Amino acid sequence: MQNVFQGRSLLAEKDFTKEELMYFIDFAAHLKDMKKRGIPHRYLAGKNIALLFEKSSTRTRAAFTVAAVDLGAHPEYLGKDDIQLGKKESVEDTAKVLGRMFDGIEFRGFKQENVELLAEHSGVPVWNGLTDKWHPTQMLADYLTVKEHLGTLEGVTLAYAGDGRNNVANSLLVTGAILGVNVHIVSPKSLFPEEELVKMAQSFAETSGSSILITDDVDEGVKGADVLYTDVWVSMGEEDKFAERIALLKDYQVNMDMIQKTGKEEVIFLHCLPAFHDTETAYGKEMEEKHGLKEMEVTDEVFRSKHARHFDQAENRMHTIKAVMAATLGNLFIPHV
Ligand code: CP
Ligand code: NVA
């Protein structure tokens, strides 16, 4: 009997049930424990995994690489300047070629349509490592981190402050709604998530019993939050928008004032990373020179505070990605979810 995950792709969270997403999260916790205890879990021995990256990455690339090696598979990095994808060869043709050589494909890029085309034409599981629309593997790590620190997901309130219509905000909203987490998107009106997406989240929330709030009012949006989350104000591919976003989002910065506004002493702070919290990067220096800002979406004080859990979250990328690859490619015995 094949398990319910075998051969499936992870393109968007909406394609999975609450029970299936929870299985990934709990399986990741189990794999994390096995790794810490040195117990081998080479469920993908002899398999080959292609890692396609159109955009740069630290965590996602490192997580897929280490997870593949821990599972006994061989990961092969194929960057945008290494292969023909999109320039000399269509996504469809690339998918057909890679599917004949590799057992699974990770894709990070711009268009959601491209990760879907890869899945349609490769014949092997395809895992979305971030597109402009969704960041599903990030979600599994994020909600695992929340569960580790708060003990549960049901009834937890997560407030996301910042660019409310980027991939991470979209994914947090929909995934949270599926999982029974109350999600508040706190952003200026012009950066609210698309109407269609809010409707989708609302319909999932009705089933899971959670609630969704989309607001431009910071006080209302962060009040009662157990988790405060933010992401960069300018995502990859939008680098010409810094001035516009700073003007729009300066009042949505996660700082100690916002932490206090949650009214929760034990609130945890999450960020998918990388973060602009100081001037120790080329972009950080440029922001200081051009806009007089030393920190953007989160202050250095919050980033280094007792509330911060983003490095646990970053580590969890690896354990959760490992769970997804093993469940969808490992022929594991999973009698029910
Ligand atoms: N959070 C995340 O996806 O990080 P990378 O861009 O470094 O992969
Ligand atoms: N929204 C960010 C997430 C990075 C992990 C981006 O797309 O650049």
Short mmCIF file of C-alpha atoms in Angstrom, two decimals, residues 79-223:
data_model
loop_
_atom_site.label_atom_id
_atom_site.label_comp_id
_atom_site.label_asym_id
_atom_site.label_seq_id
_atom_site.Cartn_x
_atom_site.Cartn_y
_atom_site.Cartn_z
CA GLY A 79 21.84 27.67 -10.38
CA LYS A 80 20.30 30.05 -12.88
CA ASP A 81 23.62 30.65 -14.63
CA ASP A 82 24.50 26.95 -14.76
CA ILE A 83 21.58 25.63 -16.79
CA GLN A 84 19.53 26.65 -19.81
CA LEU A 85 16.20 26.99 -17.95
CA GLY A 86 14.05 29.71 -19.48
CA LYS A 87 16.88 31.16 -21.62
CA LYS A 88 17.55 28.47 -24.21
CA GLU A 89 15.20 25.77 -23.02
CA SER A 90 11.59 25.90 -21.92
CA VAL A 91 10.49 24.90 -18.45
CA GLU A 92 8.55 22.02 -19.98
CA ASP A 93 11.58 20.61 -21.83
CA THR A 94 13.82 21.11 -18.80
CA ALA A 95 11.30 19.27 -16.64
CA LYS A 96 11.21 16.33 -19.05
CA VAL A 97 15.00 16.04 -19.05
CA LEU A 98 15.50 16.43 -15.31
CA GLY A 99 12.67 14.00 -14.56
CA ARG A 100 14.54 11.30 -16.48
CA MET A 101 17.64 11.73 -14.36
CA PHE A 102 16.56 12.94 -10.95
CA ASP A 103 14.14 11.40 -8.45
CA GLY A 104 12.98 14.74 -7.06
CA ILE A 105 13.33 18.43 -7.91
CA GLU A 106 13.43 21.53 -5.71
CA PHE A 107 12.64 24.84 -7.44
CA ARG A 108 13.11 28.40 -6.19
CA GLY A 109 12.17 31.11 -8.63
CA PHE A 110 9.84 33.87 -9.67
CA LYS A 111 6.71 32.42 -11.23
CA GLN A 112 4.47 29.97 -9.42
CA GLU A 113 3.45 28.77 -12.90
CA ASN A 114 6.99 27.48 -13.46
CA VAL A 115 7.09 25.27 -10.38
CA GLU A 116 3.71 23.92 -11.46
CA LEU A 117 4.99 23.24 -14.99
CA LEU A 118 7.99 21.39 -13.56
CA ALA A 119 5.65 19.18 -11.54
CA GLU A 120 3.36 18.59 -14.51
CA HIS A 121 6.09 17.56 -16.91
CA SER A 122 8.87 15.97 -14.86
CA GLY A 123 6.96 12.99 -13.49
CA VAL A 124 8.79 13.25 -10.14
CA PRO A 125 7.95 15.09 -6.90
CA VAL A 126 8.67 18.83 -7.11
CA TRP A 127 9.11 20.93 -3.96
CA ASN A 128 8.51 24.67 -4.02
CA GLY A 129 11.49 26.39 -2.40
CA LEU A 130 9.80 29.84 -2.82
CA THR A 131 8.08 31.64 -5.66
CA ASP A 132 6.64 35.14 -5.81
CA LYS A 133 3.35 33.69 -4.58
CA TRP A 134 4.08 31.06 -1.90
CA HIS A 135 6.83 29.80 0.42
CA PRO A 136 5.43 26.43 1.61
CA THR A 137 8.56 24.79 3.03
CA GLN A 138 9.08 27.92 5.14
CA MET A 139 5.62 27.42 6.67
CA LEU A 140 6.35 23.95 7.95
CA ALA A 141 9.44 25.27 9.75
CA ASP A 142 7.55 28.27 11.09
CA TYR A 143 4.65 26.35 12.51
CA LEU A 144 6.97 23.65 13.88
CA THR A 145 8.81 26.43 15.73
CA VAL A 146 5.54 27.83 17.07
CA LYS A 147 4.47 24.37 18.22
CA GLU A 148 7.84 23.75 19.89
CA HIS A 149 7.64 26.99 21.83
CA LEU A 150 3.93 27.25 22.58
CA GLY A 151 3.08 23.53 22.71
CA THR A 152 0.15 23.84 20.31
CA LEU A 153 -1.05 25.54 17.13
CA GLU A 154 -4.80 25.52 17.64
CA GLY A 155 -6.01 28.84 18.96
CA VAL A 156 -2.60 30.50 18.76
CA THR A 157 -2.69 34.07 17.37
CA LEU A 158 0.04 35.03 14.91
CA ALA A 159 0.33 38.66 13.83
CA TYR A 160 2.38 39.40 10.74
CA ALA A 161 3.40 43.05 10.39
CA GLY A 162 4.86 44.40 7.15
CA ASP A 163 4.41 43.68 3.46
CA GLY A 164 1.06 41.92 3.60
CA ARG A 165 1.06 40.65 0.04
CA ASN A 166 4.39 38.91 -0.33
CA ASN A 167 5.01 35.16 -0.56
CA VAL A 168 5.60 34.72 3.18
CA ALA A 169 2.50 36.69 4.19
CA ASN A 170 0.36 34.77 1.67
CA SER A 171 1.63 31.45 2.95
CA LEU A 172 1.30 32.34 6.65
CA LEU A 173 -2.28 33.43 6.09
CA VAL A 174 -3.46 30.36 4.20
CA THR A 175 -1.42 27.79 6.15
CA GLY A 176 -2.42 29.28 9.49
CA ALA A 177 -6.07 29.16 8.47
CA ILE A 178 -5.76 25.49 7.51
CA LEU A 179 -3.99 24.64 10.78
CA GLY A 180 -6.37 26.48 13.11
CA VAL A 181 -4.05 29.41 13.87
CA ASN A 182 -5.63 32.89 14.09
CA VAL A 183 -3.70 35.00 11.58
CA HIS A 184 -3.62 38.81 11.60
CA ILE A 185 -2.08 40.57 8.62
CA VAL A 186 -1.09 44.07 9.72
CA SER A 187 -0.04 46.27 6.82
CA PRO A 188 -0.99 49.44 4.96
CA LYS A 189 -4.11 49.02 2.80
CA SER A 190 -2.10 49.19 -0.43
CA LEU A 191 -0.16 46.11 0.70
CA PHE A 192 -3.12 44.01 1.81
CA PRO A 193 -3.21 40.44 0.46
CA GLU A 194 -5.24 39.85 -2.71
CA GLU A 195 -8.98 39.54 -2.17
CA GLU A 196 -9.07 36.04 -3.67
CA LEU A 197 -6.45 34.86 -1.21
CA VAL A 198 -8.25 36.33 1.77
CA LYS A 199 -11.41 34.52 0.65
CA MET A 200 -9.48 31.26 0.40
CA ALA A 201 -8.07 31.75 3.90
CA GLN A 202 -11.48 32.64 5.29
CA SER A 203 -12.97 29.48 3.91
CA PHE A 204 -10.17 27.35 5.46
CA ALA A 205 -10.59 29.25 8.75
CA GLU A 206 -14.29 28.40 8.85
CA THR A 207 -13.39 24.72 8.72
CA SER A 208 -10.55 24.88 11.25
CA GLY A 209 -12.33 27.28 13.60
CA SER A 210 -9.65 29.97 13.45
CA SER A 211 -10.09 33.64 12.64
CA ILE A 212 -8.52 35.93 10.06
CA LEU A 213 -7.97 39.67 10.48
CA ILE A 214 -6.61 41.97 7.78
CA THR A 215 -6.01 45.46 9.16
CA ASP A 216 -3.88 48.56 8.74
CA ASP A 217 -4.31 49.39 12.43
CA VAL A 218 -1.21 48.25 14.34
CA ASP A 219 -2.80 48.44 17.80
CA GLU A 220 -5.75 46.32 16.76
CA GLY A 221 -3.66 43.91 14.69
CA VAL A 222 -0.99 42.96 17.21
CA LYS A 223 -3.15 42.97 20.36
#
